[in-house]
PDB file of C-alpha atoms in Angstrom:
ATOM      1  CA  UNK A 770     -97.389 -22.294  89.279  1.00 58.00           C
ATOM      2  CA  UNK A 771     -95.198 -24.343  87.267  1.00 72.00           C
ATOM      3  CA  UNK A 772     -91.967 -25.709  88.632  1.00 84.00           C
ATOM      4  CA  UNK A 773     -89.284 -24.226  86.909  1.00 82.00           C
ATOM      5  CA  UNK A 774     -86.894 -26.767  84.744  1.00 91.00           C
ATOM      6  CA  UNK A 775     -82.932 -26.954  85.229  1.00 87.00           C
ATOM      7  CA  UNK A 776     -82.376 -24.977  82.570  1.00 88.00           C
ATOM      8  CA  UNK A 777     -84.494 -22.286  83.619  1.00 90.00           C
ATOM      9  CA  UNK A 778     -83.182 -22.268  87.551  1.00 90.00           C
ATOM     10  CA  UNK A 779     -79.358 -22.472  85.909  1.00 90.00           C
ATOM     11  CA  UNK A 780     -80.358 -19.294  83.513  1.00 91.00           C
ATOM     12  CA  UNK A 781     -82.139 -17.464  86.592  1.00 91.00           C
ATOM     13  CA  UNK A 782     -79.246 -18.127  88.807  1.00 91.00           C
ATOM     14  CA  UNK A 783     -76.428 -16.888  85.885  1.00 92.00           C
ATOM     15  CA  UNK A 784     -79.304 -13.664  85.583  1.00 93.00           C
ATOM     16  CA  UNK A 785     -79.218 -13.145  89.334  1.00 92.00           C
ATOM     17  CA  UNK A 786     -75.511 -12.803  89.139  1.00 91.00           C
ATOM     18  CA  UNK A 787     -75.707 -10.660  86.463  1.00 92.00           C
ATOM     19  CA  UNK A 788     -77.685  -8.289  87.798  1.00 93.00           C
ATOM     20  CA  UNK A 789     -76.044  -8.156  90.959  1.00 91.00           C
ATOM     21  CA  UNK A 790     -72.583  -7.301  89.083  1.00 91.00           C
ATOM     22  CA  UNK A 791     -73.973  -4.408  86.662  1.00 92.00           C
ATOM     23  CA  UNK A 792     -75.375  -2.679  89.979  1.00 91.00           C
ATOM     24  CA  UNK A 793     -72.307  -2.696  91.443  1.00 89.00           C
ATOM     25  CA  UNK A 794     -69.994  -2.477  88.380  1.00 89.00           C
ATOM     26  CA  UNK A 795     -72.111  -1.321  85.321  1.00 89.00           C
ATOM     27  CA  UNK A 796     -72.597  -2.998  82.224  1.00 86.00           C
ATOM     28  CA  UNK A 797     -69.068  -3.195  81.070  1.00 82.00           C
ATOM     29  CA  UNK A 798     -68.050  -4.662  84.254  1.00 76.00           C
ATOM     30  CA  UNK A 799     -69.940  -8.533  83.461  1.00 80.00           C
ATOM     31  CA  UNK A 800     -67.143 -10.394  82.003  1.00 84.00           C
ATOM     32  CA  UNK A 801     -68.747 -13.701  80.325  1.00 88.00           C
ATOM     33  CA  UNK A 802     -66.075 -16.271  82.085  1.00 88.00           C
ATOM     34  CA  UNK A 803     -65.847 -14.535  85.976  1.00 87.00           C
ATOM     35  CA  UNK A 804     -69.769 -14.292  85.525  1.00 88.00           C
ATOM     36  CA  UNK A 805     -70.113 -17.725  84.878  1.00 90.00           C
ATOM     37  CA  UNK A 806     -67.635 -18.870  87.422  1.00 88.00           C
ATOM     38  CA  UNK A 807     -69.503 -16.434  90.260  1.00 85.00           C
ATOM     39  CA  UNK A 808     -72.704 -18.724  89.198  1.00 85.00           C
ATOM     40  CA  UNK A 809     -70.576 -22.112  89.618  1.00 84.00           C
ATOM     41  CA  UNK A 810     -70.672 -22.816  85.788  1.00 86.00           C
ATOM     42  CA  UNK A 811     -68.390 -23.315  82.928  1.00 84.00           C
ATOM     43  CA  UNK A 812     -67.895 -20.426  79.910  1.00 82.00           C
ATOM     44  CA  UNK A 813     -69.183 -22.911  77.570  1.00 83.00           C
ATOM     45  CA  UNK A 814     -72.434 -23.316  79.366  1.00 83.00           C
ATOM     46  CA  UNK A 815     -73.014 -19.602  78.254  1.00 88.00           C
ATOM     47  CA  UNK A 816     -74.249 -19.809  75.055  1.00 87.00           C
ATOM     48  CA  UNK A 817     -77.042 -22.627  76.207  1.00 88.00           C
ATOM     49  CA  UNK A 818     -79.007 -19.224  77.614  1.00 91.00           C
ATOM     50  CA  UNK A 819     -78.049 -16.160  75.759  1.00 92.00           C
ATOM     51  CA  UNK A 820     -76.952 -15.138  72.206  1.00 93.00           C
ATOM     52  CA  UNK A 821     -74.488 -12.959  73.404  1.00 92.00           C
ATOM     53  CA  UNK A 822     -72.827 -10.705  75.663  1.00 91.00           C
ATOM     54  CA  UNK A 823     -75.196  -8.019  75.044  1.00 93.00           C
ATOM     55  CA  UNK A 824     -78.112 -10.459  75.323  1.00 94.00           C
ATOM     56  CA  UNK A 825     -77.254 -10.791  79.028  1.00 93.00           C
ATOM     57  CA  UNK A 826     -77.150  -6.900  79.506  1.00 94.00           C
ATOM     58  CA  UNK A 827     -80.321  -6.419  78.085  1.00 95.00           C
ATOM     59  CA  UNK A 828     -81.869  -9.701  80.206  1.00 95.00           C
ATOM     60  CA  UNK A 829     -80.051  -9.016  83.060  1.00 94.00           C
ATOM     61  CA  UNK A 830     -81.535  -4.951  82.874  1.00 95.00           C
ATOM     62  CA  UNK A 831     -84.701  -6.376  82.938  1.00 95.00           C
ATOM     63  CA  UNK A 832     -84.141  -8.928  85.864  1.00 94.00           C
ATOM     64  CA  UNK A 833     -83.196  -5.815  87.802  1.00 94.00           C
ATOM     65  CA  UNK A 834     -86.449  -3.924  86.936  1.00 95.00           C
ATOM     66  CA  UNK A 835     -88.469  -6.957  87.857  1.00 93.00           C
ATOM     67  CA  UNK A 836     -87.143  -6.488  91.564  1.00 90.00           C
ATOM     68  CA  UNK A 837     -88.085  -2.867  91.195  1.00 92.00           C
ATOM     69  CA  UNK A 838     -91.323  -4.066  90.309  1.00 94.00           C
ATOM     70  CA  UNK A 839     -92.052  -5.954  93.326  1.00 93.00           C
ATOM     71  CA  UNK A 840     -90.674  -3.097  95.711  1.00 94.00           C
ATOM     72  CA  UNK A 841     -93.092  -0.964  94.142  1.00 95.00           C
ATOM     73  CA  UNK A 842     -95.602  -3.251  94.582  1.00 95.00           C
ATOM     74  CA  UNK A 843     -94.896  -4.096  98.413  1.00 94.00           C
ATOM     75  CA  UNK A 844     -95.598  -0.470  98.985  1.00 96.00           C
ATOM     76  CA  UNK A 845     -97.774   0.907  96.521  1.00 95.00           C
ATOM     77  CA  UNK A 846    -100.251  -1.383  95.567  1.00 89.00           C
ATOM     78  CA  UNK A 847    -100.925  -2.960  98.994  1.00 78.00           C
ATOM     79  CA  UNK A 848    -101.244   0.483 100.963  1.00 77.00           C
ATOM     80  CA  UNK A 849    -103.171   3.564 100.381  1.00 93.00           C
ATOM     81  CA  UNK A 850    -101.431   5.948  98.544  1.00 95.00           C
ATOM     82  CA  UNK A 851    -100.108   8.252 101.487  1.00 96.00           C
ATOM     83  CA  UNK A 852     -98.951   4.958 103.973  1.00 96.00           C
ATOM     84  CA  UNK A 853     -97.315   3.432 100.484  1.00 97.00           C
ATOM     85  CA  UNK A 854     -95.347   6.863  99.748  1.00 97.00           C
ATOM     86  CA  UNK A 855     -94.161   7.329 102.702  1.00 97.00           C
ATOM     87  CA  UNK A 856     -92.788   3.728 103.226  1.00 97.00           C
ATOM     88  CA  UNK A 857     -91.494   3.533  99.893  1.00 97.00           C
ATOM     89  CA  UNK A 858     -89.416   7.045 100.741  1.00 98.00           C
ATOM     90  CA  UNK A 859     -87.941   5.776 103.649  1.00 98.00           C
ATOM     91  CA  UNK A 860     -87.185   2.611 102.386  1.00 97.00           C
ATOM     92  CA  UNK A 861     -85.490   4.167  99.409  1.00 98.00           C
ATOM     93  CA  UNK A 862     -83.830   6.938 100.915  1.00 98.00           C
ATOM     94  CA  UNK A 863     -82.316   4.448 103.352  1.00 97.00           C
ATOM     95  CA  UNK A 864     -79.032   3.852 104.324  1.00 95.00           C
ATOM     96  CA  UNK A 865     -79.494   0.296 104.041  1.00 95.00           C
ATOM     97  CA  UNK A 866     -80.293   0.965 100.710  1.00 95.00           C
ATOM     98  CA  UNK A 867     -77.459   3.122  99.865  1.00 96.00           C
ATOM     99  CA  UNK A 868     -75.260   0.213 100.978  1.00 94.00           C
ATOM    100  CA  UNK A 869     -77.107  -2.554  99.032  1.00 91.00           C
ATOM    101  CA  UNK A 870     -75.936  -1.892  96.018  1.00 89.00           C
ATOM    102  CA  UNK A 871     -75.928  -5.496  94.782  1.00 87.00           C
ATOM    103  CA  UNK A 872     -79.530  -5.777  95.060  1.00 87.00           C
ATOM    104  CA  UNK A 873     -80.884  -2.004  95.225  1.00 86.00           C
ATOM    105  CA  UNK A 874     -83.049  -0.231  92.417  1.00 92.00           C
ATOM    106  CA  UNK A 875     -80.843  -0.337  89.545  1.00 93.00           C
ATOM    107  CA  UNK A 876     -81.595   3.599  88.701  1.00 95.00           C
ATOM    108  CA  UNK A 877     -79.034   5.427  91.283  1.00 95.00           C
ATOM    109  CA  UNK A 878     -75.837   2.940  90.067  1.00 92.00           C
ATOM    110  CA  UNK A 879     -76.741   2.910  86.015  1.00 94.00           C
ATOM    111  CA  UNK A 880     -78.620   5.794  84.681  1.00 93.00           C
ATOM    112  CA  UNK A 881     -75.375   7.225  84.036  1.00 92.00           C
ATOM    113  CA  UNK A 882     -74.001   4.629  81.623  1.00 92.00           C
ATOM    114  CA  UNK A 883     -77.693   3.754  80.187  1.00 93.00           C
ATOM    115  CA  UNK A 884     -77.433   5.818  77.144  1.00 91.00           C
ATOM    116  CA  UNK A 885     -73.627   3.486  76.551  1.00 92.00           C
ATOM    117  CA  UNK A 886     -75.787   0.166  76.757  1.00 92.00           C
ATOM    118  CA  UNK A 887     -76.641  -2.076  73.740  1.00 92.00           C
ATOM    119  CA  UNK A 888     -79.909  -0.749  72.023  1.00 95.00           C
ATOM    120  CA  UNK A 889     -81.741  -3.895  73.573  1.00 95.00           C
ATOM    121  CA  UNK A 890     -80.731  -2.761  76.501  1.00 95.00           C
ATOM    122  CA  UNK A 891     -81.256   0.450  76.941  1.00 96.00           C
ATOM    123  CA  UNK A 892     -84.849  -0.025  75.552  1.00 97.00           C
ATOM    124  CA  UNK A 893     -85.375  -1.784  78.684  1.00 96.00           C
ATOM    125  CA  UNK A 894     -84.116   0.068  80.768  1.00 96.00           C
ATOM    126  CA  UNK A 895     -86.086   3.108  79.473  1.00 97.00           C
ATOM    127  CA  UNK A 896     -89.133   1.000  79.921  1.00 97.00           C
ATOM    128  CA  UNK A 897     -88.409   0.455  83.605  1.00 96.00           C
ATOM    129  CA  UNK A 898     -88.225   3.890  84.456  1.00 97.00           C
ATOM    130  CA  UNK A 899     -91.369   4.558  82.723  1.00 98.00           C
ATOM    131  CA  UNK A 900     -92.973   1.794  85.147  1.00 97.00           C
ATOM    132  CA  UNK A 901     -91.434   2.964  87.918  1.00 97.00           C
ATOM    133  CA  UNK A 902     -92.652   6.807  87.189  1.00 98.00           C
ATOM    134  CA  UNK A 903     -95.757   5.630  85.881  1.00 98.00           C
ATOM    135  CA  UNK A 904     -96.594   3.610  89.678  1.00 97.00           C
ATOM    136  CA  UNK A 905     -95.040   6.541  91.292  1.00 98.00           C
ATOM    137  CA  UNK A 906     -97.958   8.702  89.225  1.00 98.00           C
ATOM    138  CA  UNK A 907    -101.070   6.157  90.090  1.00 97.00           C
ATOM    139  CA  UNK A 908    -100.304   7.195  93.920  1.00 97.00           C
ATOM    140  CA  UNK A 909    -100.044  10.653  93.641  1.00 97.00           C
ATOM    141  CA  UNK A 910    -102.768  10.777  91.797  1.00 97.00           C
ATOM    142  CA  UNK A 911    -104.406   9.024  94.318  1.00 96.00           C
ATOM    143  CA  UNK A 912    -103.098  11.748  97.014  1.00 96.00           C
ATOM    144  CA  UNK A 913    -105.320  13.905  94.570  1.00 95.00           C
ATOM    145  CA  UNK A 914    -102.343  16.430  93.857  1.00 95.00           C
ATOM    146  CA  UNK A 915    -102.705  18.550  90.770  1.00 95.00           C
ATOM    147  CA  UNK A 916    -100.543  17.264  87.179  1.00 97.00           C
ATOM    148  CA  UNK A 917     -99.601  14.006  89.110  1.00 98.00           C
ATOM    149  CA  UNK A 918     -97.336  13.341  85.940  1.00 98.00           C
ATOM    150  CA  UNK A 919     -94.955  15.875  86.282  1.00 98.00           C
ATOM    151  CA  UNK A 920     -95.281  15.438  90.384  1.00 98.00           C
ATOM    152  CA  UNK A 921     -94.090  11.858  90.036  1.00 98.00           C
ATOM    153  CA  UNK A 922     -91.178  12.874  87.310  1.00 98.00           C
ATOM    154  CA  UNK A 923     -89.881  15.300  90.161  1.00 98.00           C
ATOM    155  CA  UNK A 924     -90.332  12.463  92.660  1.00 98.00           C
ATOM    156  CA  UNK A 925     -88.329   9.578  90.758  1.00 98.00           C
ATOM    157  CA  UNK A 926     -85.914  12.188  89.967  1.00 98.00           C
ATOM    158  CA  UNK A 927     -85.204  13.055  93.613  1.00 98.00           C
ATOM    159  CA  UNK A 928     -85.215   9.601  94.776  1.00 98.00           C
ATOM    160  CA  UNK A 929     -82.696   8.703  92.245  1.00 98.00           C
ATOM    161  CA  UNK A 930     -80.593  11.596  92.311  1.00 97.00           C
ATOM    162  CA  UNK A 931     -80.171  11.732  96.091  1.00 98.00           C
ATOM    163  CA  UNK A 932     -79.199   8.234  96.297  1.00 97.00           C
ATOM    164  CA  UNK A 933     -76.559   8.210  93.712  1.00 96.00           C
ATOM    165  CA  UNK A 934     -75.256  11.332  95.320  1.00 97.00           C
ATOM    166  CA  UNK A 935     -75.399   9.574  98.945  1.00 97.00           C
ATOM    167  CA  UNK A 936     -73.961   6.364  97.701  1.00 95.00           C
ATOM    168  CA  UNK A 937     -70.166   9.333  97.040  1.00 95.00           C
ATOM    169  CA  UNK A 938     -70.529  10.655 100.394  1.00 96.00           C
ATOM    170  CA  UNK A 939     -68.993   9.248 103.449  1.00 95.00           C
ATOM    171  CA  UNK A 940     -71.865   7.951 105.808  1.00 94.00           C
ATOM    172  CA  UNK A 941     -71.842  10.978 107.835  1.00 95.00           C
ATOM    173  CA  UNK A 942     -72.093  12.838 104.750  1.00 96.00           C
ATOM    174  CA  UNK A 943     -74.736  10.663 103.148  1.00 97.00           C
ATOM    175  CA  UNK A 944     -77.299  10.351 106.568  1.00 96.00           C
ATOM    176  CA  UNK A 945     -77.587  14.136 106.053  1.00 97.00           C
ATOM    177  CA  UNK A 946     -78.612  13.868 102.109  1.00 97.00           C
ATOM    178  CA  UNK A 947     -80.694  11.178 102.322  1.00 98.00           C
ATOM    179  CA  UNK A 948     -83.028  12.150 105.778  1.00 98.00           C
ATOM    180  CA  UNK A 949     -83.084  16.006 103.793  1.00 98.00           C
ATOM    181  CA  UNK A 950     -84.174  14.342 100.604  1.00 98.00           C
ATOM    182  CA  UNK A 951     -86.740  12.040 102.588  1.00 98.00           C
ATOM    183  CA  UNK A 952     -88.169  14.653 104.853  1.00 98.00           C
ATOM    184  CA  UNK A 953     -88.397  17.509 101.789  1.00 98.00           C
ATOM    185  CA  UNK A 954     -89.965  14.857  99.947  1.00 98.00           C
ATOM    186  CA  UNK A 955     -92.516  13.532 102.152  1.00 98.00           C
ATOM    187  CA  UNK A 956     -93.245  17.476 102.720  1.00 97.00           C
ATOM    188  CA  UNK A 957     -93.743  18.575  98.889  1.00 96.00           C
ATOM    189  CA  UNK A 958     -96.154  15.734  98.853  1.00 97.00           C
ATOM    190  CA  UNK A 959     -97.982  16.194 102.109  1.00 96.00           C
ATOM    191  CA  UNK A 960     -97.296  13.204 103.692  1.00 96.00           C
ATOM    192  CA  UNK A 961     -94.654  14.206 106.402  1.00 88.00           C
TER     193      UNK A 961
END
């Protein structure tokens, strides 16, 4: 593997940052100068790595769904199918997740405002659901259910869904949602 150059650790590094506000804040919340500051570099540095403001969305979208892809990865492509469910539902429906929003799966926190992002974007953002559904699919196929398509729709669905829900409720509140949501989950796909 190559070593990466200074530019390319500097425009990681202002990506990282970028990501980790638009989780937290959403899209509209990355302002150019306190981004830039946040990754210990001047304004004018910004235009060295991306066109524009919506540039960074749309690179810093898919920065988030490259995490995603290696969470999916840790648990369903180096477990069997059931073992790799179930781990990924309990690490999703966490409560350490709910509280990581700066690095969590980007789904709970923006799926709201998605259809409000530039058309770069949002195109990548679609994409990265379709990954995520399409990885949830290749397991429950693999479980041997029936329409595994529609099964993993449901799935990424409720796993999204209850954590945006948990991440409003106090953490009383939210322990209850997300250990229903993991258990009834877990259930429908006979792996409790």
């Amino acid at each position: 593997m190559a070593e990466m150059t200074h530019k390319e650790r500097t425009r990681a590094r202002i990506l990282d940052e970028a990501a980790k506000a638009m989780r937290v804040q959403g899209s509209e919340g990355i302002g150019v100068a306190a981004l830039m500051k946040r990754a210990g570099l001047t304004h004018g540095g910004f235009y060295a790595h991306f066109e524009n403001r919506d540039d960074l969305v749309a690179h810093a979208v898919e920065r988030m769904f490259q995490d995603s892809r290696r969470m999916l990865e840790r648990y369903l492509e180096h477990n069997d199918a059931r073992e790799g469910l179930r781990a990924l539902i309990d690490y999703y429906l966490s409560d350490d997740a709910r509280r990581d929003t700066d690095r969590g799966c980007p789904l709970p926190g923006l799926t709201g405002e998605a259809g409000r992002m530039p058309d770069p974007a949002r195109a990548r953002f679609g994409k990265g659901i379709v990954r995520f559904r399409e990885a949830l699919e290749r397991a429950i196929g693999a479980l041997g259910m029936a329409d595994p398509a529609a099964v993993a729709s449901s799935v990424l669905s409720e796993l999204v869904g209850a954590m945006a829900i948990a991440r409003a409720l106090d953490n009383e509140e939210a322990a209850i949602a997300l250990a229903a949501s993991r258990n009834q989950l877990k259930y429908r796909l006979g792996i409790d």
